[in-house]
Phi, psi and omega in degrees: 000329207246010200272175186293145174316157166265157178308116179260352188182161191234125178257134193259137144231151192217163185217146176252125197278344189276005180315171172268331176275178138287116208241134175308156171289156165232133180295104164286329159158203204220133183204144173287326178309174162242039177203131178222146190232122192248146198246163161047042164284109196296136184285148155091035208229115176262140179253117179269124173256123151263137178226138205235149176241126175228136185236169181230131165239182187294341187259000184106214184278140184245160178226113173288184196290169180259133170259134177227143183235167174258135168250109189307163171304151195262148205231131144324122167305146166316146178286156156290134171226160203053062161281135194228105190275133176225162195057047177303107154241181204306331182256351208187149152204160195247111190275155173219151178200188197222134159305127178260149162336136182296347170268000187274014179231000000 
């Protein structure tokens, strides 16, 4: 009867590891699922993500020890290169381009 409470939800926190100064964790969101998508991450930035299980007990909300994971630097998509304008008229233009290899930027 006095065992650990079952998690009722998970709290996801993250912090930017590439910032010039030490930044605290910020809460990205809560979920009842065991999956969460972090959105709006900055390109070329490393993050530390912390996931904490929270449950309700007779004493209120209880947080477990949190698990941390390092998320490698995010990468921007390759830049378009070799942009060519074709079929130029007085009110339109057709553009074509190639996708650069990830090593080109």
